[in-house]
CSV table of C-alpha atoms in Angstrom, one decimal:
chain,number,residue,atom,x,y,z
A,1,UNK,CA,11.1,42.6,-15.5
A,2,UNK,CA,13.2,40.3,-13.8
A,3,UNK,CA,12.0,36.9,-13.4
A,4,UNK,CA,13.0,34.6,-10.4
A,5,UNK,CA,13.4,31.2,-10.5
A,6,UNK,CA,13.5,28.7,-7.7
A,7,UNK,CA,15.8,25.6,-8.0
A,8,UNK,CA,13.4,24.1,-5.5
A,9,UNK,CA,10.3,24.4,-7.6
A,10,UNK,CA,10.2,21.7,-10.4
A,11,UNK,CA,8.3,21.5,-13.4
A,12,UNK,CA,7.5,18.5,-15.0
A,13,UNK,CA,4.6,18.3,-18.0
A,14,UNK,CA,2.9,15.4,-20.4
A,15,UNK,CA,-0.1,13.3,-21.1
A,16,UNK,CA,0.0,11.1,-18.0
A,17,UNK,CA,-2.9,9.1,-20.0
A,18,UNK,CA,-3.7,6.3,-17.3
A,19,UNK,CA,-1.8,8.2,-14.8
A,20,UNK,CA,-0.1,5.0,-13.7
A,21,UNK,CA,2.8,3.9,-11.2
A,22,UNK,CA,5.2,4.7,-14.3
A,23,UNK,CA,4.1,8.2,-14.0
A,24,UNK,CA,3.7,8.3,-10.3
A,25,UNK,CA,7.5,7.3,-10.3
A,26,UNK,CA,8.3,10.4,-12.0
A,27,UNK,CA,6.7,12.6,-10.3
A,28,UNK,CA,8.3,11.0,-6.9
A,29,UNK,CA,11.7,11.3,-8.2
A,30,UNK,CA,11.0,15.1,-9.7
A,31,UNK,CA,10.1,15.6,-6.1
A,32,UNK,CA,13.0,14.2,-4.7
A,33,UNK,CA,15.6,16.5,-7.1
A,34,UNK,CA,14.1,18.9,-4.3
A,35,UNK,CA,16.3,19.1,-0.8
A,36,UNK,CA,13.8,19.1,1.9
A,37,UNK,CA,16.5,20.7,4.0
A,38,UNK,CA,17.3,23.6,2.3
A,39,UNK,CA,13.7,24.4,0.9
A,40,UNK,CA,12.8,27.0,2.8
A,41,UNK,CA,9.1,26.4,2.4
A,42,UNK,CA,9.3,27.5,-0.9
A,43,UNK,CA,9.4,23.7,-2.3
A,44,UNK,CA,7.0,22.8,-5.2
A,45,UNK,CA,6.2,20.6,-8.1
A,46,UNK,CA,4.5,21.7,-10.7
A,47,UNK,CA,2.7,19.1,-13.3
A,48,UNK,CA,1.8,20.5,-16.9
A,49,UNK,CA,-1.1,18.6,-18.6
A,50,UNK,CA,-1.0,19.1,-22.2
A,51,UNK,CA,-4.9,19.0,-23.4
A,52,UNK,CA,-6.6,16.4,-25.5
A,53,UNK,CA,-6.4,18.9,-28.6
A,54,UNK,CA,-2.4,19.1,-28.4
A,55,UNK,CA,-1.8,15.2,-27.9
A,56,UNK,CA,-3.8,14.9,-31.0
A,57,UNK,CA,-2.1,16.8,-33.0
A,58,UNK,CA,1.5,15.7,-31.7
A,59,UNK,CA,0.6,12.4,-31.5
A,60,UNK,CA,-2.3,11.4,-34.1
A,61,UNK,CA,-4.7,9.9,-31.8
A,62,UNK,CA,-6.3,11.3,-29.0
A,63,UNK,CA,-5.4,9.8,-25.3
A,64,UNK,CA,-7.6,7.3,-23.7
A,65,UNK,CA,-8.4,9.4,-20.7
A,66,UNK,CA,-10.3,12.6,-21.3
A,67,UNK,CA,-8.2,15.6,-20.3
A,68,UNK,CA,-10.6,16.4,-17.1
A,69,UNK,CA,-9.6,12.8,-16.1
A,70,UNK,CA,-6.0,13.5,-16.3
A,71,UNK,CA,-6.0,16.8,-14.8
A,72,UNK,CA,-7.6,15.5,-11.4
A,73,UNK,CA,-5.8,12.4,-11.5
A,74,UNK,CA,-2.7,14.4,-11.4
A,75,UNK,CA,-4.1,16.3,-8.7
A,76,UNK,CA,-4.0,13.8,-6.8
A,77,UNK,CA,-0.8,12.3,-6.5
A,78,UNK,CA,0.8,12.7,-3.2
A,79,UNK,CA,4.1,14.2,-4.5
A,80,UNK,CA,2.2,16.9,-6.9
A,81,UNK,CA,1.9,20.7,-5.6
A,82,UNK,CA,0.0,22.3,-8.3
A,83,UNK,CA,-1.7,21.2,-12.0
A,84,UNK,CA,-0.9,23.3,-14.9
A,85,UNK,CA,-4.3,22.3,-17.4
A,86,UNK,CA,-3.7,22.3,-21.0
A,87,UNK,CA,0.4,23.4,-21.0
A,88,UNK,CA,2.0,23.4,-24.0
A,89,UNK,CA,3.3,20.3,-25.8
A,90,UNK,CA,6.7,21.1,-26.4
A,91,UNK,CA,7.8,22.6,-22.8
A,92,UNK,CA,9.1,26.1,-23.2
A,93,UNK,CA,11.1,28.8,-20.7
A,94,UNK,CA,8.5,30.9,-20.6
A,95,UNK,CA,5.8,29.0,-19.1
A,96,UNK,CA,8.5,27.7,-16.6
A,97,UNK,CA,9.5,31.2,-15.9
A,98,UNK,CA,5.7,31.8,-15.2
A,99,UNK,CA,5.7,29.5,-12.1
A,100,UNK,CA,9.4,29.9,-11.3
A,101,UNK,CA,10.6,26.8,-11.8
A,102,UNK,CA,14.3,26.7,-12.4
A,103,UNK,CA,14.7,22.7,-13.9
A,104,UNK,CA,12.1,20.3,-16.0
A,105,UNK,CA,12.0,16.9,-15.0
A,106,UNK,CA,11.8,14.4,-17.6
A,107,UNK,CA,12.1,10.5,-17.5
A,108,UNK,CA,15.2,8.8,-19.8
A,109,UNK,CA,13.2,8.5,-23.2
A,110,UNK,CA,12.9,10.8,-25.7
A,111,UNK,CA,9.2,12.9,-26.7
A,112,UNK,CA,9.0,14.4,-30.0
A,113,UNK,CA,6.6,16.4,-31.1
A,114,UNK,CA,4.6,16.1,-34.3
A,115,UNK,CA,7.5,17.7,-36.3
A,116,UNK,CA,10.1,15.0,-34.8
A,117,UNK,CA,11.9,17.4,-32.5
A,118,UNK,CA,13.1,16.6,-29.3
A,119,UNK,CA,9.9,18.4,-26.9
A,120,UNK,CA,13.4,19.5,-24.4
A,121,UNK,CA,16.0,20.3,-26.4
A,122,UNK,CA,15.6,24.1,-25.8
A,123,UNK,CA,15.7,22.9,-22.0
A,124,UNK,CA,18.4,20.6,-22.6
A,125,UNK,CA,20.3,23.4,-24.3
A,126,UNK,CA,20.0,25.8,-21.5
A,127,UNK,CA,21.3,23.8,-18.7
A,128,UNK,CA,17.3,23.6,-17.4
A,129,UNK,CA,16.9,19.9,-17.8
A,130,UNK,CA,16.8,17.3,-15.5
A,131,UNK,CA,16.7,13.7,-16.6
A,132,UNK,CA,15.9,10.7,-13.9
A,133,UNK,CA,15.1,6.9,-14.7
A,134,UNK,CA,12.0,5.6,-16.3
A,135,UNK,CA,9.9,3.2,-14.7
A,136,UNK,CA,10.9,0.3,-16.8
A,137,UNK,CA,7.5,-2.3,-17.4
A,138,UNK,CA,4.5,0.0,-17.6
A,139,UNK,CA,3.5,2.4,-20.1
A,140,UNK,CA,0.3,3.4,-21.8
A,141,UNK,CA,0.7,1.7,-25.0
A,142,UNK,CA,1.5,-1.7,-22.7
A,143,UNK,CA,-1.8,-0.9,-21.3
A,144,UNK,CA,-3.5,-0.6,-24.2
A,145,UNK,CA,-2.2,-3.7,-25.6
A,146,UNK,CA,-3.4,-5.9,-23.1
A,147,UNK,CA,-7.0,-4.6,-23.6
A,148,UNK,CA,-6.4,-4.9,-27.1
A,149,UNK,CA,-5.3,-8.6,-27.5
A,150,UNK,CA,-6.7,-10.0,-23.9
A,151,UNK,CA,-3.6,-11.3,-22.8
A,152,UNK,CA,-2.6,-12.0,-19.3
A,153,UNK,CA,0.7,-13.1,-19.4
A,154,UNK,CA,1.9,-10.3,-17.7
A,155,UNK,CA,0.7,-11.3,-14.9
A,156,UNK,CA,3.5,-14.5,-15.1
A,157,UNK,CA,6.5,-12.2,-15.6
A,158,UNK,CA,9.1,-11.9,-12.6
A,159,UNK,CA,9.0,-8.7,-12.7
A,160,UNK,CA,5.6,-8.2,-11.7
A,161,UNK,CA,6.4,-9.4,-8.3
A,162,UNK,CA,6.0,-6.5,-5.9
A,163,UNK,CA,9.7,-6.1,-4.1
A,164,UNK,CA,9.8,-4.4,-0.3
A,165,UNK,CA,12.0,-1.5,-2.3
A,166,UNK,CA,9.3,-0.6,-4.7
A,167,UNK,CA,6.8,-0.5,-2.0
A,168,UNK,CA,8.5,1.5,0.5
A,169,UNK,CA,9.2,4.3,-2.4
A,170,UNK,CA,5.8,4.5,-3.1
A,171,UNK,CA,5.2,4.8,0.2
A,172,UNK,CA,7.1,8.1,1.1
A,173,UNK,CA,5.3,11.2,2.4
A,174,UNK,CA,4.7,14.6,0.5
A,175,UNK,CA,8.8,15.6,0.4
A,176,UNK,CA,9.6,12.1,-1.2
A,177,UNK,CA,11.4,10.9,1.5
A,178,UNK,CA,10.0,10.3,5.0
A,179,UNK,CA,7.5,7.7,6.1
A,180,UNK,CA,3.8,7.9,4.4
A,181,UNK,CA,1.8,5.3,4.3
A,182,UNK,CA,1.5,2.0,6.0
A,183,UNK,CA,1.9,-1.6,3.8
A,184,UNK,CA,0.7,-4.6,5.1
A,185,UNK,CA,0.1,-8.0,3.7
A,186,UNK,CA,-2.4,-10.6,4.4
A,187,UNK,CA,-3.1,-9.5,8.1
A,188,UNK,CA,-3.5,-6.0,9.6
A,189,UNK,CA,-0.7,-7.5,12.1
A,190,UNK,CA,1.8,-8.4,9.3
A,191,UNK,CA,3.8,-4.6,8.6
A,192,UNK,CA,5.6,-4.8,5.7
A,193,UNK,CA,6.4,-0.9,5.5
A,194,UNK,CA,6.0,1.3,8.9
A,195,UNK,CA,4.5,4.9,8.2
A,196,UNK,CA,2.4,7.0,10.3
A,197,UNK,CA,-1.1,5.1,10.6
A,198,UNK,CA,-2.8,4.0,14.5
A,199,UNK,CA,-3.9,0.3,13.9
A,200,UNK,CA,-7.1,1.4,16.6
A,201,UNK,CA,-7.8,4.3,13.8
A,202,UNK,CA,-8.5,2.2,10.5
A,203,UNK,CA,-11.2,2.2,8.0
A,204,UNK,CA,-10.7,-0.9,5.4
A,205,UNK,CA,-12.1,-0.2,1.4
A,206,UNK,CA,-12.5,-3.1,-0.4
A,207,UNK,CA,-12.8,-2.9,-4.2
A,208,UNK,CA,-10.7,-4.4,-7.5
A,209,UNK,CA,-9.5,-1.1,-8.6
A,210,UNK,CA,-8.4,-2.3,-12.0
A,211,UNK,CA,-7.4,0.3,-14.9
A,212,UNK,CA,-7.1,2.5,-11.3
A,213,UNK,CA,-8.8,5.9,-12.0
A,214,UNK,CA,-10.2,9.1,-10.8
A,215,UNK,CA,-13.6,7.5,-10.5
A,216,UNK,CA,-11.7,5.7,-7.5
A,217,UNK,CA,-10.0,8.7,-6.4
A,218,UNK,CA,-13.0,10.4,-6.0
A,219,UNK,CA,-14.4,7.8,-3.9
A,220,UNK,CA,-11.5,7.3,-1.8
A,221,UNK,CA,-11.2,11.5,-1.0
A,222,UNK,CA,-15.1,11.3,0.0
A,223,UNK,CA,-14.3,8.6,2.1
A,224,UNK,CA,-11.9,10.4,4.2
A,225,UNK,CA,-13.9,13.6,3.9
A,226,UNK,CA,-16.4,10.9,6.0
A,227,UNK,CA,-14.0,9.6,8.4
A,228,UNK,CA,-12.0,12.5,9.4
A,229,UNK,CA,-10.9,11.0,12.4
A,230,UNK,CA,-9.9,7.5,10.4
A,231,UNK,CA,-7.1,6.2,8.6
A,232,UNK,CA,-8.0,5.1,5.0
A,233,UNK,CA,-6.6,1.9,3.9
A,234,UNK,CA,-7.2,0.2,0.5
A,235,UNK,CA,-7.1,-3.6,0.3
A,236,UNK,CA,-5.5,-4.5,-3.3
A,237,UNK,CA,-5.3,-8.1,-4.4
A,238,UNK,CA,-5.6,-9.5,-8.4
A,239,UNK,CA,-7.0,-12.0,-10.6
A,240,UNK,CA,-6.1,-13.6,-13.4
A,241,UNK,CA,-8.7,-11.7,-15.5
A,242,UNK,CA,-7.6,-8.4,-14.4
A,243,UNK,CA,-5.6,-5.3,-16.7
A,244,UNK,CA,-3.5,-5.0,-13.8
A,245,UNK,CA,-1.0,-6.6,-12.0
A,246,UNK,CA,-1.0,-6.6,-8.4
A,247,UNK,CA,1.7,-4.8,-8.2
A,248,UNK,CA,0.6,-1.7,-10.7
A,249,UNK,CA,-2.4,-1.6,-8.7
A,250,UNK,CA,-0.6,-1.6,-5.2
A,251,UNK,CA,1.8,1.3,-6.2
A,252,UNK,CA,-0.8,3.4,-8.0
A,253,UNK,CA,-2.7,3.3,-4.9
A,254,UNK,CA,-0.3,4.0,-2.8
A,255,UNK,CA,1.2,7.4,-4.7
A,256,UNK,CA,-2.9,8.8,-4.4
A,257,UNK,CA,-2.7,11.8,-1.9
A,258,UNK,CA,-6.4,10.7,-0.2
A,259,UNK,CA,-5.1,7.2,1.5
A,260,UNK,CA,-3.0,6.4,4.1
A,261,UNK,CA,-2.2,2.5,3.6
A,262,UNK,CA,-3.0,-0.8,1.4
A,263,UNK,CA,-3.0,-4.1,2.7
A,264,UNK,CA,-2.1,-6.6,0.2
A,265,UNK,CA,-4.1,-9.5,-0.7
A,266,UNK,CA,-6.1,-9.4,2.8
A,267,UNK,CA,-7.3,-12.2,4.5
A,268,UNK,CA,-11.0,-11.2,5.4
A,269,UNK,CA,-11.0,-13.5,8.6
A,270,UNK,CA,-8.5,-11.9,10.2
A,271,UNK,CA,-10.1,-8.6,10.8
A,272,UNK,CA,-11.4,-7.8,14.2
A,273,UNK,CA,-15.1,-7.1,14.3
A,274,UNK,CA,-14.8,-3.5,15.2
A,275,UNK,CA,-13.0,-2.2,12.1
A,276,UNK,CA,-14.8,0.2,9.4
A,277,UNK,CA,-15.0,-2.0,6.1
A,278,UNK,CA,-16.5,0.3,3.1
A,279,UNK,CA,-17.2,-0.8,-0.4
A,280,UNK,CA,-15.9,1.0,-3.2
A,281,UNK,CA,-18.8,0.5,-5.5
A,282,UNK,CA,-21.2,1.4,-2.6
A,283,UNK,CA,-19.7,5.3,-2.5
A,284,UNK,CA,-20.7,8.1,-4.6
A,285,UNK,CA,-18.1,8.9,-7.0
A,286,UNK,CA,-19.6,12.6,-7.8
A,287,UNK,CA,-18.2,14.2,-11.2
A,288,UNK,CA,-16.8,10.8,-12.1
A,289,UNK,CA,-19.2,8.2,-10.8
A,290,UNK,CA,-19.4,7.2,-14.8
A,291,UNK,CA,-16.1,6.1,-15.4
A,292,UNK,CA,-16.1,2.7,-14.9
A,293,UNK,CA,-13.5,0.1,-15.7
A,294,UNK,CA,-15.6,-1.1,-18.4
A,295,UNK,CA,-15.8,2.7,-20.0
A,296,UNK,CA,-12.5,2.8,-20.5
A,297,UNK,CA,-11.9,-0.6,-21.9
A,298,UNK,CA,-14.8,0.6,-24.3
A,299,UNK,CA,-12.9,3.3,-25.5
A,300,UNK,CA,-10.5,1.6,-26.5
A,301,UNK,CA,-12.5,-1.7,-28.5
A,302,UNK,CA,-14.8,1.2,-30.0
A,303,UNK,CA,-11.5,2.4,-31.6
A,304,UNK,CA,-9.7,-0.4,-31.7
A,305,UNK,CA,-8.5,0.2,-35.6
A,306,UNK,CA,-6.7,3.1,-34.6
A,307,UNK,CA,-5.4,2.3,-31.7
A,308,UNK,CA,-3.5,-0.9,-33.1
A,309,UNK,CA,-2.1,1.4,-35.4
A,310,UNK,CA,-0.6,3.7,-32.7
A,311,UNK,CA,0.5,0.7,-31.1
A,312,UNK,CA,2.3,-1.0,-34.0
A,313,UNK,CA,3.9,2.6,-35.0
A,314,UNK,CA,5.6,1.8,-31.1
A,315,UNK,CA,6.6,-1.2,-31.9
A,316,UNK,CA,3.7,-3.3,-30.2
């Protein structure tokens, strides 16, 4: 049986534990190895999940996000066509050849799997392997290490500081390239990137959104489900005793499929009196209304032996 592949349909696969902007960058530049002009409609990205059962063994611990977690986080992302649940750990023609995808996309560090082989050399060896850049500054284990010791100094480094550039590539629509969502800071008047949102059409979600999760997700999708006729737009500012920078929280947000803006670090006063303002923690979060910043963290302090183990093994 002949198989046909796409060169516009792109796999990518891992544990996306956290699902942060780190990841979120990959699967925007996997998208844009895609030509939106020559497409033909037939333009997809594919996201394998491997399960918790497969990162255990390949890894030695199991991730901090349950593999349900993952798989509708992933779903979720703006830039992701389809969610492949539990794929295998060491990424293989076959199951690329199932979904007609022509090229992996992988970021610029090496994954081994629990026998220290490279998890794309086959790939790499058949000229169907596609490297772009990591997001340099965020990873899981980085994550992990700040709930770990309670240290905040990250939120002190330069690069921490949100640039214009960063914002408006989070910001792209579904093809990775045109205009998406709408940035603003302080005021609802102050534009900092233009995309397709009617000031008159707004509804405003206030919330911390730290350790940003599909418990939020679920929230903001029944929010718009609510508002049809609205544009959903997150406010994201920080504290000093929060996981999260400002900025990992602004560009997680911004790569979720269900929202259409944030405004950064909003000045409350400023909004007219005739604007929607909705609660996070007021909204029904449905099959995840128990995960909870505090659930995760949790996770992590209820295992904490083990997981300073993994971290030291990385170098932490």
């Amino acid at each position: 049986m002949t198989v046909h592949l796409w060169e516009e349909k792109v796999w990518i696969d891992g544990c996306f534990d956290f699902t942060h902007h780190g990841h979120a960058g990959v699967f925007l530049q996997a998208r844009q190895t895609i030509d939106p002009e020559v497409s033909g409609g037939n333009d997809a990205l594919i996201c394998g999940i491997h399960s918790d059962e497969d990162i255990r063994v390949n890894k030695g611990c199991l991730p901090v996000m349950q593999e349900r977690e993952r798989y509708e986080h992933a779903r979720a992302n703006r830039w992701c066509d389809q969610v492949i649940e539990g794929a295998p750990y060491v990424t293989h023609p076959d199951v690329m050849n199932k979904y007609g995808c022509m090229y992996v996309v992988h970021g610029d560090d090496i994954t081994l799997d629990k026998d220290g082989n490279d998890c794309y050399q086959e790939m790499k060896d058949c000229g169907r392997y596609k490297c772009v850049k990591r997001t340099a500054g965020v990873s899981t284990s980085d994550i992990i290490q700040r709930i770990l010791t309670g240290s905040r100094d990250h939120h002190s480094r330069p690069d921490e500081v949100v640039t214009l550039e960063e914002l408006t590539k989070y910001s792209y629509d579904r093809d990775g390239y045109g205009p998406g969502c709408t940035v603003y800071r302080e005021t609802l008047d102050n534009i900092v990137v233009r995309g397709k949102t009617v000031p008159e059409r707004l509804v405003i979600v206030e919330g911390n959104f730290d350790l940003f999760h599909i418990g939020h997700i679920s929230k903001f999708k029944k929010i718009r489900a609510d508002h049809p006729d609205r544009h959903v737009i997150v406010s994201v500012r920080t504290n000093e005793d929060d996981i999260m920078t400002l900025k990992e929280k602004a560009l997680s947000i911004l790569s979720c499929k269900y929202i259409d803006g944030v405004v950064l670090d909003l000045d409350m006063g400023t909004l007219a009196t005739d604007i929607v303002t909705i609660q996070i923690d007021d909204i029904d979060g449905g099959e995840f209304d128990y995960l909870t910043k505090e659930t995760i963290v949790n996770r992590i302090i209820s295992q904490r032996d083990e997981y300073v183990s993994r971290n030291k093994r990385k170098g932490f």
